[in-house]
Coordinates of C-alpha atoms in Angstrom, one line a residue:
Chain A
M165 CA 55.3 94.1 111.3
L166 CA 57.7 92.4 113.7
E167 CA 60.5 92.6 111.2
Q168 CA 60.0 96.3 110.7
Q169 CA 59.9 96.9 114.5
L170 CA 63.2 95.0 114.8
V171 CA 64.7 97.2 112.1
N172 CA 63.6 100.4 113.7
G173 CA 64.6 99.1 117.2
F174 CA 68.1 98.2 115.9
T175 CA 68.5 101.8 114.4
L176 CA 67.5 103.3 117.8
G177 CA 69.7 100.8 119.6
L178 CA 72.8 101.8 117.6
I179 CA 72.1 105.5 118.5
Y180 CA 71.9 104.5 122.2
A181 CA 75.0 102.5 121.9
L182 CA 77.0 105.4 120.5
I183 CA 75.9 107.6 123.4
A184 CA 76.3 104.8 126.0
V185 CA 80.0 104.3 124.9
G186 CA 80.7 107.8 126.2
Y187 CA 79.2 107.1 129.6
T188 CA 80.9 103.8 130.0
M189 CA 84.4 105.0 129.0
V190 CA 84.2 108.0 131.4
Y191 CA 82.9 105.8 134.1
G192 CA 85.7 103.3 133.4
V193 CA 88.5 105.8 133.9
I194 CA 87.2 108.2 136.6
E195 CA 84.1 106.4 138.0
L196 CA 81.8 109.3 137.4
I197 CA 78.4 109.3 135.8
N198 CA 78.8 112.2 133.4
F199 CA 75.3 113.5 133.5
A200 CA 76.2 116.2 131.0
H201 CA 76.9 113.6 128.3
G202 CA 73.3 113.9 127.0
E203 CA 73.9 117.6 126.6
I204 CA 76.9 116.9 124.4
Y205 CA 74.7 114.8 122.2
M206 CA 72.2 117.6 122.0
L207 CA 75.0 120.1 121.2
G208 CA 76.2 117.9 118.4
A209 CA 72.9 118.4 116.6
F210 CA 72.7 122.1 117.2
L211 CA 76.3 122.8 116.3
T212 CA 75.8 121.0 113.0
L213 CA 72.8 123.2 112.3
S214 CA 74.7 126.3 113.0
F215 CA 77.7 125.2 110.8
I216 CA 75.3 124.4 108.0
S217 CA 73.6 127.8 108.3
M218 CA 77.0 129.4 108.0
G219 CA 77.1 127.8 104.5
L220 CA 79.4 124.9 105.2
P221 CA 78.8 121.6 103.3
L222 CA 77.2 118.8 105.3
P223 CA 80.3 116.5 105.8
L224 CA 82.4 119.4 106.9
A225 CA 79.7 120.7 109.2
V226 CA 79.4 117.3 110.8
L227 CA 83.1 116.9 111.2
L228 CA 83.4 120.3 112.8
A229 CA 80.5 119.7 115.1
M230 CA 82.1 116.5 116.3
L231 CA 85.4 118.3 116.9
A232 CA 83.7 121.1 118.7
A233 CA 81.7 118.6 120.9
A234 CA 85.0 116.8 121.7
A235 CA 86.5 120.1 122.8
I236 CA 83.4 120.9 124.9
G237 CA 83.7 117.5 126.5
V238 CA 87.4 118.1 127.4
L239 CA 86.6 121.6 128.7
L240 CA 83.8 120.2 130.8
D241 CA 86.2 117.8 132.4
I242 CA 88.9 120.4 133.0
I243 CA 86.6 123.1 134.3
A244 CA 84.1 121.1 136.3
Y245 CA 85.3 117.6 137.1
R246 CA 89.1 117.8 137.4
P247 CA 89.1 120.1 140.5
L248 CA 86.9 117.5 142.2
R249 CA 89.0 114.4 141.7
E250 CA 89.8 114.1 145.4
A251 CA 86.4 115.5 146.6
P252 CA 83.6 113.2 147.8
R253 CA 81.9 111.4 144.9
L254 CA 78.6 113.0 145.8
A255 CA 80.2 116.4 144.9
A256 CA 81.3 115.3 141.5
L257 CA 77.9 113.8 140.7
I258 CA 76.0 116.9 141.7
T259 CA 78.4 119.0 139.6
A260 CA 77.7 116.7 136.7
I261 CA 74.0 117.4 137.0
G262 CA 74.6 121.1 137.5
M263 CA 76.6 121.2 134.2
S264 CA 73.9 119.2 132.5
I265 CA 71.3 121.8 133.5
F266 CA 73.6 124.6 132.7
L267 CA 74.4 123.4 129.1
Q268 CA 70.8 122.6 128.4
N269 CA 69.7 126.1 129.4
L270 CA 72.6 127.7 127.6
A271 CA 71.4 125.9 124.4
M272 CA 67.9 127.2 125.1
I273 CA 69.2 130.8 125.2
I274 CA 71.3 130.4 122.1
W275 CA 68.9 128.4 119.9
G276 CA 65.5 129.0 121.5
S277 CA 63.4 126.5 123.3
R278 CA 61.3 125.5 120.3
P279 CA 62.2 122.4 118.3
L280 CA 64.0 123.2 115.1
P281 CA 64.0 121.0 111.9
F282 CA 67.2 119.7 110.4
P283 CA 68.0 121.8 107.3
K284 CA 66.5 119.5 104.6
Q285 CA 68.3 121.2 101.7
A286 CA 71.6 120.2 103.2
L287 CA 70.7 116.5 103.0
P288 CA 71.0 114.6 99.8
A289 CA 67.5 113.9 98.5
F290 CA 67.9 110.1 98.5
F291 CA 68.3 110.0 102.3
S292 CA 64.6 109.5 103.1
E293 CA 64.0 107.1 100.2
P294 CA 63.9 103.4 100.9
A295 CA 67.2 101.6 100.2
L296 CA 66.0 98.0 100.6
T297 CA 62.6 96.6 100.6
F298 CA 61.7 93.0 101.5
S299 CA 58.0 92.2 101.3
D300 CA 56.8 94.5 104.0
V301 CA 60.1 95.7 105.5
T302 CA 61.7 98.9 104.4
I303 CA 65.1 100.2 105.3
S304 CA 65.6 103.8 104.4
W305 CA 68.9 105.2 103.3
M306 CA 69.1 107.2 106.4
Q307 CA 68.9 104.0 108.4
V308 CA 71.6 102.4 106.3
I309 CA 73.8 105.4 106.9
I310 CA 73.2 105.2 110.7
Y311 CA 74.2 101.5 110.6
A312 CA 77.3 102.2 108.6
V313 CA 78.5 105.2 110.6
A314 CA 77.7 103.6 114.0
L315 CA 79.4 100.3 113.1
L316 CA 82.4 102.2 111.6
L317 CA 82.8 104.3 114.7
M318 CA 82.5 101.4 117.0
V319 CA 85.0 99.3 115.2
G320 CA 87.3 102.3 115.1
L321 CA 86.8 102.8 118.9
N322 CA 87.6 99.2 119.6
L323 CA 90.8 99.4 117.6
I324 CA 91.8 102.6 119.5
I325 CA 91.2 100.9 122.8
T326 CA 92.8 97.6 122.1
R327 CA 95.6 98.5 119.6
T328 CA 97.0 101.9 120.4
R329 CA 99.2 103.2 123.2
V330 CA 96.6 105.7 124.4
G331 CA 94.0 102.9 124.4
T332 CA 96.3 100.8 126.5
A333 CA 96.7 103.7 128.9
M334 CA 92.9 104.1 129.2
R335 CA 92.6 100.5 130.1
A336 CA 95.4 100.8 132.6
L337 CA 93.7 103.8 134.2
A338 CA 90.5 101.9 134.5
Q339 CA 92.3 99.2 136.4
N340 CA 94.3 101.2 138.8
Q341 CA 94.9 104.9 138.5
T342 CA 97.8 105.1 140.9
A343 CA 99.7 102.2 139.3
A344 CA 99.1 103.7 135.9
A345 CA 100.5 107.0 137.0
L346 CA 103.6 105.3 138.4
M347 CA 104.1 103.6 135.0
G348 CA 104.5 107.1 133.5
I349 CA 101.1 107.6 132.1
N350 CA 99.9 111.2 132.1
V351 CA 96.6 110.6 133.8
N352 CA 95.0 113.9 133.1
R353 CA 95.9 113.7 129.4
V354 CA 94.4 110.2 129.0
I355 CA 91.2 111.3 130.8
S356 CA 90.9 114.3 128.5
F357 CA 91.3 112.0 125.5
T358 CA 88.6 109.7 126.9
F359 CA 86.2 112.7 127.2
A360 CA 87.1 113.8 123.7
L361 CA 86.5 110.4 122.2
G362 CA 83.2 109.8 124.1
S363 CA 81.9 113.3 123.3
A364 CA 82.7 113.0 119.6
M365 CA 80.7 109.8 119.4
G366 CA 77.8 111.2 121.4
A367 CA 77.7 114.2 119.2
M368 CA 77.6 112.0 116.1
A369 CA 74.6 110.2 117.6
G370 CA 72.9 113.5 118.2
I371 CA 73.5 114.6 114.6
M372 CA 72.2 111.4 113.1
V373 CA 69.1 111.4 115.4
S374 CA 68.3 115.0 114.3
M375 CA 68.5 113.9 110.7
Y376 CA 66.5 110.7 111.3
Y377 CA 63.6 112.4 113.1
N378 CA 64.2 115.7 111.4
T379 CA 64.0 117.7 114.7
M380 CA 66.2 118.9 117.5
Y381 CA 65.4 120.7 120.8
P382 CA 67.5 121.7 123.8
T383 CA 66.0 119.1 126.1
M384 CA 66.5 116.2 123.7
G385 CA 69.7 115.2 125.5
Y386 CA 67.9 114.5 128.8
L387 CA 65.8 111.5 127.8
A388 CA 68.4 110.1 125.3
G389 CA 71.1 110.5 128.0
V390 CA 69.1 108.6 130.6
K391 CA 68.3 105.8 128.2
A392 CA 71.9 105.6 127.0
F393 CA 73.0 105.4 130.6
A394 CA 70.5 102.6 131.2
A395 CA 72.0 100.9 128.2
A396 CA 75.5 101.3 129.6
V397 CA 74.3 99.8 132.9
L398 CA 72.6 97.0 131.1
G399 CA 75.8 96.2 129.3
G400 CA 77.9 96.5 132.4
I401 CA 79.2 99.9 133.2
G402 CA 82.8 100.3 132.3
S403 CA 82.7 97.8 129.5
V404 CA 82.8 99.2 126.0
P405 CA 81.5 96.1 124.1
G406 CA 78.9 95.9 126.9
A407 CA 77.6 99.4 126.2
M408 CA 77.3 98.6 122.5
L409 CA 75.4 95.4 123.2
G410 CA 73.3 97.1 125.9
G411 CA 72.4 99.9 123.5
V412 CA 71.1 97.6 120.8
V413 CA 69.2 95.4 123.3
L414 CA 67.6 98.4 124.9
G415 CA 66.7 99.9 121.6
I416 CA 65.0 96.7 120.4
A417 CA 63.3 96.2 123.8
E418 CA 62.0 99.7 123.8
T419 CA 60.5 99.5 120.3
L420 CA 59.0 96.1 120.9
G421 CA 57.7 97.2 124.2
A422 CA 56.1 100.2 122.6
G423 CA 54.7 98.2 119.8
Y424 CA 53.3 95.1 121.7
V425 CA 52.9 96.0 125.3
S426 CA 52.1 99.6 125.9
S427 CA 53.1 102.6 123.9
P428 CA 52.6 105.2 126.6
Y429 CA 55.1 103.4 128.7
R430 CA 57.7 103.5 126.0
D431 CA 60.1 105.5 128.0
G432 CA 59.4 103.4 131.1
V433 CA 61.2 100.4 129.5
A434 CA 64.6 102.1 129.9
Y435 CA 63.9 103.0 133.5
A436 CA 62.6 99.5 134.4
V437 CA 65.5 97.8 132.7
M438 CA 67.9 100.1 134.5
I439 CA 66.4 99.5 138.0
L440 CA 66.1 95.8 137.5
V441 CA 69.6 95.4 136.2
I442 CA 71.0 97.5 139.0
I443 CA 69.1 95.5 141.7
F444 CA 69.6 92.0 140.4
R445 CA 72.7 92.1 138.3
P446 CA 74.8 95.2 138.9
S447 CA 77.6 93.9 136.8
G448 CA 75.3 94.0 133.7
L449 CA 75.6 91.7 130.7
L450 CA 79.3 91.9 130.1
G451 CA 80.7 93.8 133.0
R452 CA 83.0 92.4 135.6
A453 CA 81.7 92.3 139.2
V454 CA 82.1 95.8 140.7
T455 CA 82.7 96.6 144.2
E456 CA 82.4 100.1 145.5
K457 CA 85.6 101.7 146.4
A458 CA 85.0 103.8 149.5
Chain B
M197 CA 77.4 138.6 169.2
R198 CA 75.4 135.5 170.1
G199 CA 72.8 137.6 172.0
A200 CA 72.3 139.9 169.0
A201 CA 71.8 136.8 166.7
H202 CA 69.2 135.6 169.1
T203 CA 67.3 138.9 169.2
L204 CA 67.4 139.0 165.4
K205 CA 66.0 135.5 165.3
Y206 CA 63.0 136.4 167.5
L207 CA 62.5 139.7 165.6
L208 CA 62.3 137.7 162.3
L209 CA 59.9 135.2 163.8
A210 CA 57.7 138.0 165.2
A211 CA 57.7 139.7 161.8
A212 CA 56.9 136.5 160.0
L213 CA 54.0 135.9 162.4
A214 CA 52.6 139.4 162.1
Y215 CA 53.1 139.9 158.4
P216 CA 49.7 138.5 157.2
L217 CA 47.8 140.6 159.6
L218 CA 49.4 143.9 158.5
P219 CA 47.5 146.2 156.2
F220 CA 50.2 146.4 153.6
R221 CA 50.4 142.6 153.1
D222 CA 50.5 141.4 149.6
V223 CA 48.8 138.2 148.3
Y224 CA 51.6 137.5 145.9
V225 CA 54.3 137.8 148.6
L226 CA 52.2 135.6 150.9
H227 CA 51.9 133.0 148.2
V228 CA 55.7 133.0 147.7
L229 CA 56.2 132.7 151.4
V230 CA 53.9 129.7 151.6
L231 CA 55.8 128.1 148.7
I232 CA 59.1 128.7 150.5
M233 CA 57.7 126.9 153.5
V234 CA 56.6 124.0 151.4
Y235 CA 60.1 123.7 150.0
M236 CA 61.5 124.1 153.5
V237 CA 59.7 120.9 154.5
L238 CA 60.9 119.2 151.4
A239 CA 64.5 120.3 151.9
M240 CA 64.4 119.1 155.5
G241 CA 63.0 115.7 154.4
L242 CA 65.5 115.3 151.6
N243 CA 68.4 116.4 153.9
I244 CA 68.1 113.1 155.8
L245 CA 69.4 111.0 152.9
P246 CA 72.3 112.9 151.4
G247 CA 72.9 115.1 154.5
F248 CA 72.7 112.6 157.3
C249 CA 73.3 109.3 155.6
G250 CA 75.4 110.3 152.7
L251 CA 73.0 108.6 150.2
L252 CA 72.3 110.7 147.1
D253 CA 68.5 110.6 146.4
L254 CA 67.7 111.9 143.0
G255 CA 64.0 110.8 143.1
F256 CA 62.7 112.7 146.1
V257 CA 60.1 114.5 144.1
G258 CA 58.5 111.1 143.3
F259 CA 57.4 110.8 146.9
Y260 CA 56.2 114.4 147.0
G261 CA 54.0 113.5 144.0
I262 CA 52.8 110.3 145.7
G263 CA 51.8 112.4 148.7
A264 CA 50.1 115.0 146.6
Y265 CA 48.1 112.5 144.5
T266 CA 47.1 110.5 147.6
A267 CA 45.7 113.7 149.2
G268 CA 44.1 114.9 145.9
L269 CA 42.4 111.6 145.1
L270 CA 41.2 111.0 148.7
T271 CA 39.7 114.5 148.7
I272 CA 38.1 114.2 145.3
H273 CA 36.6 110.7 145.8
Y274 CA 35.9 110.4 149.5
N275 CA 35.8 114.1 150.5
M276 CA 38.1 113.2 153.4
S277 CA 39.2 115.7 155.9
F278 CA 42.7 117.1 155.5
W279 CA 43.6 116.1 159.1
L280 CA 42.8 112.5 158.3
I281 CA 44.5 112.7 154.9
V282 CA 47.8 113.9 156.3
P283 CA 48.7 110.7 158.2
L284 CA 47.4 108.6 155.3
A285 CA 49.5 110.4 152.8
V286 CA 52.6 110.3 155.0
L287 CA 52.1 106.6 155.5
N288 CA 51.6 106.0 151.8
G289 CA 54.8 107.9 151.0
A290 CA 56.7 106.0 153.6
L291 CA 55.3 102.7 152.3
F292 CA 56.5 103.4 148.8
G293 CA 59.8 104.6 150.4
V294 CA 60.2 101.2 152.1
L295 CA 59.1 99.3 149.0
L296 CA 61.8 101.1 146.9
G297 CA 64.3 101.3 149.7
A298 CA 64.3 97.7 150.9
P299 CA 65.8 96.2 147.7
T300 CA 67.9 99.2 146.7
L301 CA 69.5 100.4 150.0
R302 CA 72.1 97.7 149.8
L303 CA 73.4 99.6 146.7
V304 CA 75.9 102.3 147.4
G305 CA 76.9 105.6 145.8
D306 CA 75.9 106.3 142.2
Y307 CA 73.8 103.2 141.7
F308 CA 71.5 104.2 144.5
A309 CA 71.2 107.7 143.0
I310 CA 70.3 106.2 139.7
V311 CA 67.6 103.8 141.0
T312 CA 65.9 106.6 142.9
F313 CA 66.0 108.7 139.8
G314 CA 64.5 106.0 137.7
F315 CA 61.8 105.4 140.3
S316 CA 60.7 109.1 140.3
E317 CA 60.6 109.1 136.5
L318 CA 58.4 106.0 136.6
V319 CA 56.1 107.8 139.1
V320 CA 55.7 110.6 136.6
L321 CA 55.0 108.2 133.8
F322 CA 52.4 106.4 135.9
L323 CA 50.7 109.6 136.8
T324 CA 50.7 110.7 133.2
N325 CA 49.4 107.4 131.7
E326 CA 47.0 105.9 134.2
I327 CA 44.2 108.2 133.2
W328 CA 41.5 106.2 134.9
L329 CA 43.0 107.0 138.2
T330 CA 44.8 110.3 137.8
R331 CA 43.2 111.9 134.7
G332 CA 46.6 111.9 133.2
P333 CA 48.3 115.1 131.9
L334 CA 45.1 117.0 132.6
G335 CA 45.8 116.8 136.3
I336 CA 43.2 116.9 139.1
P337 CA 41.5 120.3 139.4
G338 CA 39.0 121.4 141.9
I339 CA 40.4 119.8 145.0
A340 CA 38.5 121.1 148.1
P341 CA 40.5 123.5 150.3
I342 CA 41.3 122.6 153.9
S343 CA 38.6 123.1 156.5
L344 CA 38.8 122.8 160.2
D345 CA 35.7 121.3 161.7
V346 CA 35.6 121.5 165.5
T347 CA 31.8 121.1 165.9
W348 CA 32.5 118.2 168.3
L349 CA 34.2 120.6 170.6
A350 CA 31.1 122.8 170.5
T351 CA 28.9 119.8 171.3
L352 CA 31.2 118.9 174.1
L353 CA 30.9 122.4 175.5
G354 CA 27.2 122.3 175.1
V355 CA 27.1 125.0 172.5
D356 CA 24.7 124.3 169.7
E357 CA 26.6 125.8 166.8
R358 CA 28.7 124.6 163.9
W359 CA 32.3 125.5 164.6
R360 CA 33.6 125.0 161.1
Y361 CA 36.4 127.1 159.6
A362 CA 37.2 126.8 155.9
F363 CA 40.6 127.9 154.7
R364 CA 40.2 130.8 152.2
G365 CA 43.0 132.8 150.7
E366 CA 46.6 132.6 151.6
V367 CA 46.6 133.6 155.3
P368 CA 45.3 130.4 157.0
Y369 CA 47.6 128.3 154.7
Y370 CA 50.5 130.6 155.7
Y371 CA 50.0 129.8 159.4
L372 CA 49.4 126.2 158.8
A373 CA 52.6 126.0 156.7
M374 CA 54.4 127.7 159.6
V375 CA 53.1 125.1 162.0
M376 CA 54.2 122.3 159.6
V377 CA 57.7 123.7 159.2
A378 CA 58.0 124.2 162.9
L379 CA 56.9 120.6 163.6
V380 CA 59.2 119.0 161.1
F381 CA 62.1 121.3 162.2
L382 CA 61.5 120.3 165.8
V383 CA 61.4 116.6 165.0
M384 CA 64.5 116.8 162.8
T385 CA 66.6 118.6 165.3
R386 CA 65.5 116.2 168.0
V387 CA 66.3 113.2 165.8
E388 CA 69.6 114.6 164.7
D389 CA 70.9 114.4 168.3
S390 CA 69.3 111.1 169.1
R391 CA 70.6 107.5 168.8
L392 CA 69.0 107.4 165.3
G393 CA 70.6 110.6 164.1
R394 CA 74.0 109.5 165.4
A395 CA 73.7 106.1 163.6
W396 CA 72.9 108.0 160.4
L397 CA 75.9 110.3 160.7
A398 CA 78.1 107.2 161.5
I399 CA 76.8 105.6 158.3
R400 CA 77.6 108.7 156.3
E401 CA 81.1 109.0 157.7
D402 CA 82.2 105.4 157.3
P403 CA 79.7 102.6 156.8
M404 CA 82.2 99.9 157.6
A405 CA 83.3 101.4 160.9
A406 CA 79.6 102.0 161.8
A407 CA 78.7 98.4 161.1
S408 CA 81.6 97.2 163.1
C409 CA 80.4 99.3 166.0
G410 CA 77.0 97.5 165.9
V411 CA 75.0 99.9 163.8
N412 CA 72.5 97.9 161.7
L413 CA 73.2 99.6 158.4
F414 CA 70.2 98.2 156.6
A415 CA 67.7 98.9 159.3
Y416 CA 68.9 102.5 159.9
K417 CA 68.9 103.2 156.1
V418 CA 65.4 101.9 155.7
I419 CA 64.2 104.1 158.6
A420 CA 66.0 107.1 157.1
F421 CA 64.3 106.4 153.7
A422 CA 60.9 106.0 155.3
V423 CA 61.2 109.2 157.4
S424 CA 62.5 111.1 154.4
T425 CA 59.8 109.9 152.0
G426 CA 57.1 110.4 154.6
I427 CA 58.1 114.1 155.0
G428 CA 58.1 114.4 151.2
A429 CA 54.6 113.1 151.1
L430 CA 53.5 115.4 153.9
A431 CA 54.6 118.4 151.8
G432 CA 52.8 116.9 148.8
A433 CA 49.5 116.5 150.8
F434 CA 49.8 120.2 151.8
L435 CA 50.5 121.2 148.3
A436 CA 47.4 119.4 146.9
R437 CA 45.1 121.1 149.4
W438 CA 46.7 124.4 149.0
T439 CA 47.1 124.9 145.2
L440 CA 43.8 122.9 144.7
F441 CA 45.2 121.5 141.5
I442 CA 47.9 118.9 140.8
S443 CA 49.3 117.5 137.5
P444 CA 52.2 115.2 136.7
D445 CA 54.2 118.2 135.4
M446 CA 54.6 119.4 138.9
F447 CA 56.7 116.4 139.9
K448 CA 59.4 116.3 137.2
F449 CA 63.1 115.6 137.8
W450 CA 64.0 119.3 138.0
E451 CA 62.0 119.6 141.2
S452 CA 64.2 116.9 142.8
F453 CA 67.2 118.8 141.6
L454 CA 65.9 122.1 143.0
V455 CA 65.3 120.6 146.4
L456 CA 68.8 119.0 146.3
C457 CA 70.2 122.5 145.4
M458 CA 68.5 123.9 148.5
V459 CA 70.0 121.2 150.7
V460 CA 73.5 121.6 149.2
L461 CA 73.3 125.3 149.3
G462 CA 72.5 125.2 153.0
G463 CA 75.1 122.6 153.7
L464 CA 74.6 118.9 153.6
G465 CA 73.3 117.7 156.9
N466 CA 72.5 121.2 158.2
I467 CA 68.8 121.5 159.0
R468 CA 68.9 125.3 159.5
G469 CA 70.9 125.5 156.3
A470 CA 68.1 123.7 154.4
L471 CA 65.7 126.3 155.6
V472 CA 67.9 129.1 154.4
G473 CA 68.6 127.4 151.1
S474 CA 64.9 127.0 150.4
A475 CA 64.2 130.7 151.1
I476 CA 67.1 131.8 148.9
L477 CA 66.4 129.6 145.9
I478 CA 62.7 130.2 145.8
A479 CA 63.1 133.9 146.2
L480 CA 65.9 133.9 143.5
G481 CA 63.6 131.8 141.2
E482 CA 60.8 134.4 141.6
V483 CA 63.1 137.3 140.9
L484 CA 64.5 135.5 137.8
R485 CA 61.1 134.6 136.6
V486 CA 60.2 138.3 136.4
A487 CA 63.6 139.5 135.3
L488 CA 64.5 137.0 132.6
P489 CA 61.5 137.7 130.2
K490 CA 62.5 141.4 130.4
L491 CA 65.9 140.4 129.0
G492 CA 64.1 138.5 126.3
L493 CA 64.9 135.1 127.6
P494 CA 62.4 132.3 128.5
A495 CA 61.7 132.1 132.2
E496 CA 62.8 128.5 132.3
T497 CA 66.4 129.6 131.8
R498 CA 66.5 130.4 135.5
F499 CA 67.6 126.8 135.9
L500 CA 70.9 128.0 134.3
A501 CA 71.5 129.9 137.4
Y502 CA 70.7 126.9 139.6
G503 CA 73.1 124.7 137.6
L504 CA 75.9 127.3 138.0
I505 CA 75.3 127.7 141.7
M506 CA 75.6 124.0 142.2
V507 CA 78.8 123.7 140.2
V508 CA 80.4 126.7 142.0
I509 CA 79.4 125.5 145.5
M510 CA 80.7 122.0 144.8
R511 CA 83.9 123.3 143.4
F512 CA 84.8 125.4 146.4
R513 CA 82.7 123.8 149.3
P514 CA 82.1 120.2 148.4
H515 CA 80.3 119.6 151.7
G516 CA 77.9 122.5 151.2
L517 CA 78.0 126.1 152.0
F518 CA 77.4 126.0 155.8
T519 CA 78.5 122.7 157.3
Q520 CA 77.3 122.1 160.8
V521 CA 78.3 120.0 163.8
A522 CA 75.5 118.5 165.8
E523 CA 74.4 120.6 168.9
S524 CA 75.1 117.8 171.3
T525 CA 78.7 117.5 170.1
M526 CA 79.3 121.1 170.8
Q527 CA 78.0 120.6 174.3
S528 CA 80.4 117.8 175.1
G529 CA 82.9 118.6 177.8
L530 CA 85.9 117.8 175.7
I531 CA 84.8 120.2 172.9
K532 CA 83.9 122.9 175.4
D533 CA 87.2 122.6 177.0
L534 CA 89.0 122.7 173.7
R535 CA 87.0 125.8 172.6
A536 CA 87.8 127.5 175.8
R537 CA 91.5 126.8 175.4
I538 CA 91.5 128.1 171.8
A539 CA 89.7 131.2 172.9
A540 CA 92.2 131.7 175.7
R541 CA 95.1 131.3 173.4
R542 CA 93.7 133.8 171.0
T543 CA 93.3 136.5 173.6
A544 CA 96.7 135.8 175.1

């Protein structure tokens, strides 16, 4: 029983980690809580659905959805956030919430407010079958795929951040935007790249969740977004490995909390973790100590 | 120009006072007007934090819910009079405000916003799951309406009658809401120009400068939080005894956002603006609620409009639509002199 809970919690945690990475990267470079990130996750699922219903094969649909989500993320930044770089931070945060609500309702208009199932016929039949079985623990193929994709994406992301020029530019921006600009870094382009990267990963998380639970609905990004944000805070906002760790820890904590403490308060675990971490250890598990810049 | 604005103001007030007594009054319109006034109180309460102190509170609705459930439960279980419940609900709201505020007000910026957000979500979870206390998602129906019992006055005057007036329909609530709005408005405008209000504005403009001028940041922030949450709970108590039904769904995050929209629309820190913002957004919401289904869209999509409004306002007026300078500042000799000189230069 415990082992199965751990397996399920780990799956959920990887999903949170994929979303949390987007929050933490954007926060790292422009110090903005991108509230609309949860909506990108939701759009990933719905876009895949639409591409599949156009008759595209699954891998192509997923790839296109990720690209489209990345484009939406970049547009979001250019349209909504870029004009507010010099404005009070309150303004940017309110704008982010406004965009989140806007995108959520837009999805409701386009796809309707009722939950839709993931098109089963597009998925290979073996997805829902168990891949591995130890005594009483089963890991389905879907879970194996989530593990593989999530780990692949995270390793890839780490390589981008630590080994490429644009990754170096991102880290420079996170440290000091003015100094980075003086070194010849095109600040806006790097920020756009950050949004694209984070959005693509968030969309992938949305796609895999809609396959895993076989459902998608326009408000799914709200709760997932909040929890992923809690994960990012837990890991130390601004730290990419922290977001990954935070996601996994939160996923496991939530599943165990629901299983052993109180299942109605399942969603409360994320809120409680978020509040406690912010009050007692604002730098999170792996973050560096943050001081507010006025 | 100023005289005309004054006349218009009194005309509007007279119209508002007279409307429920007119023969062509409409129950639906009255209901919407009362709702607007409830939101006016909420907006004035929320305004204290982002408007005066520069702290983004995303969990305001949690205290609205605490006020409503305090009033609802006290009515159901102890059949307590509304006039006794109001101070209790306000105190309870303020108590939770201080409990949440004391550890979190040291946080600044986004972290504070996130903690308040998490708190209000926890309140909703609590209301949904603690069925023994709140009946959970079913909500609390059958809350008694407000009644005004002044039999004691009759006894005092030696009249042997029961002077008891039960609130029925929208009209008495309409007037009570008006009194509530007027009282909160009066208190807020007085506070804005007081030592307390000036300390809040100083904290908003530059916390470090304020602290070095001797403003106790923490104490003033806790007071701001307590006052704000108390006003939220006041609106909640009124809501419970007006709609006579409360459920956890009424206190979701979107309500917080809606109230924030009103404050931002009116101009952060502008009390009159908060009133205008509430009237505009509730009226807009009612219009969209009727109009959207006719276009074949679910009524909830009216939030799309709210989201867009916020984005557009923030894009072009990051301090809100109508920013305002405190009345006392405008009365200062220096400013008066400056204004007179600018006016003189214009005419010259």
